[in-house]
Amino acid sequence: GAGVSQTPSNKVTEKGKYVELRCDPISGHTALYWYRQSLGQGPEFLIYFQGTGAADDSGLPNDRFFAVRPEGSVSTLKIQRTERGDSAVYLCASSWELAGPNEQFFGPGTRLTVL
Amino acid sequence: AQSVSQHNHHVILSEAASLELGCNYSYGGTVNLFWYVQYPGQHLQLLLKYFSGDPLVKGIKGFEAEFIKSKFSFNLRKPSVQWSDTAEYYCAVTTDDKIIFGKGTRLHILP
C-alpha cells in the first residue's frame, strides 16, 4: 500500500504570508505526528493526533502554528504570518496507535522556505 | 527536561570497520527506544526498536543495539560497515506522552 505522502514537496513563500502543509497518512493509522527539522538537527516534535483530536500539541512553537485533522485521516499544518525562522523541512509520520512502542512511518517532508 | 544525546555528530569509517554510535537519554520512567535511519534522498525509516524483553535487539542490515538501563544508553552497533550504510542515524525515545529525537549522526563510509 501507499506510504505517508506530503504535499507540496517544496514551498517558497514570503515573510508574513500564510501557508498550509498537507499530510496523508497510511490508511488505518490512527496516530499522526508533525515534526520540524532544521538543518543539522533531528526532527523536533510539534504535535500529534489520535484520531481527530490533538493528543499533545506542546511542541508547537507559538500561536502562529495550528494543525487540524477533521476526519481522522488527512492533516493540515497551518502557519500564519510566516517568518524566516520558520524555514525548515516539515515531516509528517503516522502509526497504528499512539507513540509508545509503535513504529512511526515517515513521509518525504515539505521543505518550506520563507524569503 | 527529557533529552536525547547523540555524542557523535559526524563519523567517517572505511568499509569493513566496526561501528558504534552512542545514544543517551535522560528520563526516569519507562521508555521505548528507537534508531531511525535516513539514506540520501530517502525518507526516515526504522532501523530497530526496543520496548521490552531482551535488551539486545537486532534490526535490519546487520545492525544491533543494546539497551543498558543503568547507563540510560541505547548504542547502535554493526561489526562490519558497508559503503551503503552511508546515511544519517537518529536515536529516538518515546514515553507515554513524549517523543524526542536526538540531533543525529552523519555516517560516511569510505569505499
Short mmCIF file of C-alpha atoms in Angstrom, two decimals:
data_model
loop_
_atom_site.label_atom_id
_atom_site.label_comp_id
_atom_site.label_asym_id
_atom_site.label_seq_id
_atom_site.Cartn_x
_atom_site.Cartn_y
_atom_site.Cartn_z
CA GLY A 1 0.00 0.00 0.00
CA ALA A 2 0.94 3.64 -0.25
CA GLY A 3 3.12 5.24 2.37
CA VAL A 4 2.74 8.61 4.03
CA SER A 5 2.52 11.37 1.48
CA GLN A 6 3.04 15.08 1.94
CA THR A 7 2.22 17.99 -0.32
CA PRO A 8 3.69 20.18 -1.55
CA SER A 9 7.21 18.79 -1.59
CA ASN A 10 8.59 22.32 -1.70
CA LYS A 11 7.01 25.61 -0.74
CA VAL A 12 8.57 29.02 -1.13
CA THR A 13 6.73 31.94 0.40
CA GLU A 14 7.32 35.47 1.51
CA LYS A 15 7.59 36.65 5.07
CA GLY A 16 4.17 37.40 6.52
CA LYS A 17 2.24 35.02 4.26
CA TYR A 18 0.04 32.11 5.30
CA VAL A 19 0.89 28.53 4.31
CA GLU A 20 -0.77 25.16 4.59
CA LEU A 21 1.08 21.86 4.51
CA ARG A 22 -0.80 18.64 3.92
CA CYS A 23 -0.20 15.12 5.15
CA ASP A 24 -1.90 11.91 4.01
CA PRO A 25 -1.13 9.13 6.49
CA ILE A 26 -1.11 5.42 5.84
CA SER A 27 -4.68 4.14 5.65
CA GLY A 28 -5.85 2.82 9.01
CA HIS A 29 -3.21 4.59 11.08
CA THR A 30 -4.95 6.39 13.93
CA ALA A 31 -1.97 8.38 15.16
CA LEU A 32 -0.43 11.18 13.12
CA TYR A 33 2.60 13.31 14.02
CA TRP A 34 4.13 16.54 12.78
CA TYR A 35 7.81 17.37 13.18
CA ARG A 36 10.04 20.21 12.08
CA GLN A 37 13.61 19.52 11.06
CA SER A 38 16.10 22.32 10.69
CA LEU A 39 19.49 21.90 9.05
CA GLY A 40 21.82 19.79 11.16
CA GLN A 41 19.13 18.92 13.70
CA GLY A 42 16.96 15.93 14.43
CA PRO A 43 13.19 16.01 13.98
CA GLU A 44 11.62 18.34 16.54
CA PHE A 45 8.21 17.23 17.73
CA LEU A 46 5.37 19.69 17.09
CA ILE A 47 2.04 17.95 17.61
CA TYR A 48 0.37 14.60 17.38
CA PHE A 49 -3.17 13.42 16.85
CA GLN A 50 -5.03 10.36 17.98
CA GLY A 51 -7.98 10.25 15.63
CA THR A 52 -9.38 13.74 15.17
CA GLY A 53 -8.13 15.25 18.40
CA ALA A 54 -4.72 16.67 19.20
CA ALA A 55 -3.32 14.38 21.88
CA ASP A 56 -0.31 16.60 22.51
CA ASP A 57 0.38 20.00 20.94
CA SER A 58 3.07 21.06 23.37
CA GLY A 59 5.69 21.23 20.63
CA LEU A 60 4.01 23.96 18.62
CA PRO A 61 6.37 26.94 18.95
CA ASN A 62 3.73 29.68 19.17
CA ASP A 63 0.15 30.52 18.22
CA ARG A 64 1.05 31.12 14.58
CA PHE A 65 1.17 27.35 14.19
CA PHE A 66 -2.00 25.29 14.10
CA ALA A 67 -2.88 21.82 12.87
CA VAL A 68 -6.14 20.03 12.17
CA ARG A 69 -7.27 16.53 11.33
CA PRO A 70 -11.04 16.93 10.94
CA GLU A 71 -11.91 13.42 9.76
CA GLY A 72 -9.17 11.48 11.48
CA SER A 73 -7.18 10.91 8.34
CA VAL A 74 -5.61 13.79 6.36
CA SER A 75 -4.00 16.51 8.43
CA THR A 76 -3.08 20.09 7.60
CA LEU A 77 -0.42 22.12 9.35
CA LYS A 78 -1.16 25.82 9.09
CA ILE A 79 1.36 28.58 9.66
CA GLN A 80 0.22 32.18 9.84
CA ARG A 81 2.38 35.28 9.32
CA THR A 82 5.38 33.20 8.34
CA GLU A 83 8.83 34.28 9.48
CA ARG A 84 12.24 33.47 8.04
CA GLY A 85 12.93 31.30 11.08
CA ASP A 86 10.08 29.01 10.06
CA SER A 87 12.17 27.77 7.14
CA ALA A 88 12.73 24.05 7.65
CA VAL A 89 11.62 20.63 6.46
CA TYR A 90 8.25 19.72 7.95
CA LEU A 91 7.86 15.99 8.44
CA CYS A 92 4.69 14.02 8.95
CA ALA A 93 4.55 10.48 10.33
CA SER A 94 1.79 8.04 11.20
CA SER A 95 1.46 4.90 13.28
CA TRP A 96 -1.19 2.38 14.27
CA GLU A 97 -1.70 3.86 17.69
CA LEU A 98 -0.18 6.41 19.99
CA ALA A 99 3.60 6.77 20.18
CA GLY A 100 4.69 4.27 22.81
CA PRO A 101 6.40 1.28 21.23
CA ASN A 102 4.84 1.76 17.83
CA GLU A 103 6.95 2.38 14.76
CA GLN A 104 6.31 5.67 13.03
CA PHE A 105 6.24 5.74 9.25
CA PHE A 106 7.55 8.99 7.84
CA GLY A 107 6.65 10.93 4.76
CA PRO A 108 9.17 12.66 2.49
CA GLY A 109 8.63 16.04 4.10
CA THR A 110 7.77 19.50 2.83
CA ARG A 111 10.66 21.90 2.50
CA LEU A 112 9.41 25.35 3.48
CA THR A 113 11.47 28.38 2.56
CA VAL A 114 10.40 31.79 3.83
CA LEU A 115 12.07 34.65 1.98
CA ALA B 1 13.93 18.17 30.99
CA GLN B 2 13.86 15.00 28.94
CA SER B 3 16.51 14.82 26.26
CA VAL B 4 18.34 12.52 23.89
CA SER B 5 22.04 12.94 23.25
CA GLN B 6 23.96 11.55 20.32
CA HIS B 7 27.61 12.11 21.01
CA ASN B 8 28.98 11.57 17.53
CA HIS B 9 27.86 14.23 15.08
CA HIS B 10 29.89 13.06 12.12
CA VAL B 11 31.63 9.70 11.78
CA ILE B 12 33.86 8.64 8.91
CA LEU B 13 34.85 5.00 8.57
CA SER B 14 36.34 2.72 5.96
CA GLU B 15 34.41 -0.27 4.69
CA ALA B 16 34.63 -3.34 6.96
CA ALA B 17 35.33 -1.21 10.05
CA SER B 18 33.22 -1.74 13.14
CA LEU B 19 30.68 0.87 14.13
CA GLU B 20 29.29 2.07 17.42
CA LEU B 21 27.10 5.17 17.65
CA GLY B 22 26.26 6.46 21.09
CA CYS B 23 22.83 7.44 22.36
CA ASN B 24 21.99 8.51 25.89
CA TYR B 25 18.68 9.76 27.20
CA SER B 26 17.51 11.46 30.31
CA TYR B 27 14.19 10.21 31.66
CA GLY B 28 13.50 8.30 34.84
CA GLY B 29 10.45 6.31 33.78
CA THR B 30 9.63 3.63 31.26
CA VAL B 31 10.88 4.37 27.76
CA ASN B 32 10.71 2.91 24.29
CA LEU B 33 13.86 3.31 22.24
CA PHE B 34 14.36 3.56 18.51
CA TRP B 35 17.02 4.04 15.90
CA TYR B 36 15.88 5.54 12.62
CA VAL B 37 17.99 5.91 9.50
CA GLN B 38 17.75 8.30 6.59
CA TYR B 39 19.62 7.25 3.46
CA PRO B 40 20.47 10.00 0.98
CA GLY B 41 17.33 11.14 -0.80
CA GLN B 42 15.05 8.80 1.14
CA HIS B 43 12.56 9.03 4.00
CA LEU B 44 13.35 8.34 7.60
CA GLN B 45 12.83 4.64 8.27
CA LEU B 46 13.02 2.38 11.28
CA LEU B 47 16.28 0.51 11.83
CA LEU B 48 15.37 -1.19 15.12
CA LYS B 49 13.49 -0.65 18.36
CA TYR B 50 13.35 -1.76 21.96
CA PHE B 51 10.33 -1.67 24.24
CA SER B 52 10.68 -4.74 26.47
CA GLY B 53 12.37 -8.11 26.81
CA ASP B 54 15.89 -8.89 25.63
CA PRO B 55 17.91 -5.67 25.87
CA LEU B 56 19.97 -6.67 22.83
CA VAL B 57 17.87 -6.04 19.76
CA LYS B 58 18.66 -6.80 16.17
CA GLY B 59 17.49 -4.70 13.26
CA ILE B 60 17.75 -4.63 9.52
CA LYS B 61 21.01 -4.78 7.55
CA GLY B 62 23.04 -6.33 10.36
CA PHE B 63 22.56 -3.53 12.88
CA GLU B 64 22.00 -4.19 16.57
CA ALA B 65 21.60 -2.07 19.68
CA GLU B 66 21.87 -2.74 23.38
CA PHE B 67 19.69 -1.10 25.99
CA ILE B 68 21.64 -0.56 29.21
CA LYS B 69 19.15 0.79 31.70
CA SER B 70 21.71 1.68 34.36
CA LYS B 71 23.57 3.86 31.87
CA PHE B 72 20.47 5.28 30.16
CA SER B 73 22.05 4.23 26.89
CA PHE B 74 20.98 2.60 23.64
CA ASN B 75 24.08 2.42 21.47
CA LEU B 76 23.90 1.26 17.88
CA ARG B 77 26.47 -1.23 16.57
CA LYS B 78 27.46 -3.01 13.41
CA PRO B 79 30.51 -5.28 13.24
CA SER B 80 31.42 -4.52 9.62
CA VAL B 81 30.06 -1.49 7.77
CA GLN B 82 29.45 -1.20 4.06
CA TRP B 83 29.54 1.79 1.75
CA SER B 84 25.73 1.58 1.52
CA ASP B 85 25.47 2.34 5.26
CA THR B 86 26.30 5.98 4.49
CA ALA B 87 23.33 7.82 5.99
CA GLU B 88 22.05 9.95 8.85
CA TYR B 89 21.18 8.00 12.00
CA TYR B 90 18.74 9.22 14.64
CA CYS B 91 18.11 7.87 18.10
CA ALA B 92 14.60 8.49 19.45
CA VAL B 93 12.87 7.94 22.76
CA THR B 94 9.16 7.76 23.44
CA THR B 95 7.44 7.78 26.77
CA ASP B 96 3.71 7.74 27.44
CA ASP B 97 3.34 11.27 26.21
CA LYS B 98 6.61 12.45 24.71
CA ILE B 99 8.57 11.78 21.57
CA ILE B 100 12.14 13.04 21.46
CA PHE B 101 14.73 12.65 18.72
CA GLY B 102 18.46 13.15 19.02
CA LYS B 103 20.25 15.54 16.69
CA GLY B 104 21.53 12.75 14.53
CA THR B 105 24.86 11.28 13.48
CA ARG B 106 26.06 11.59 9.93
CA LEU B 107 27.89 8.41 8.96
CA HIS B 108 30.14 8.46 5.93
CA ILE B 109 31.68 5.19 4.74
CA LEU B 110 34.71 5.38 2.50
CA PRO B 111 34.75 2.74 -0.26
#
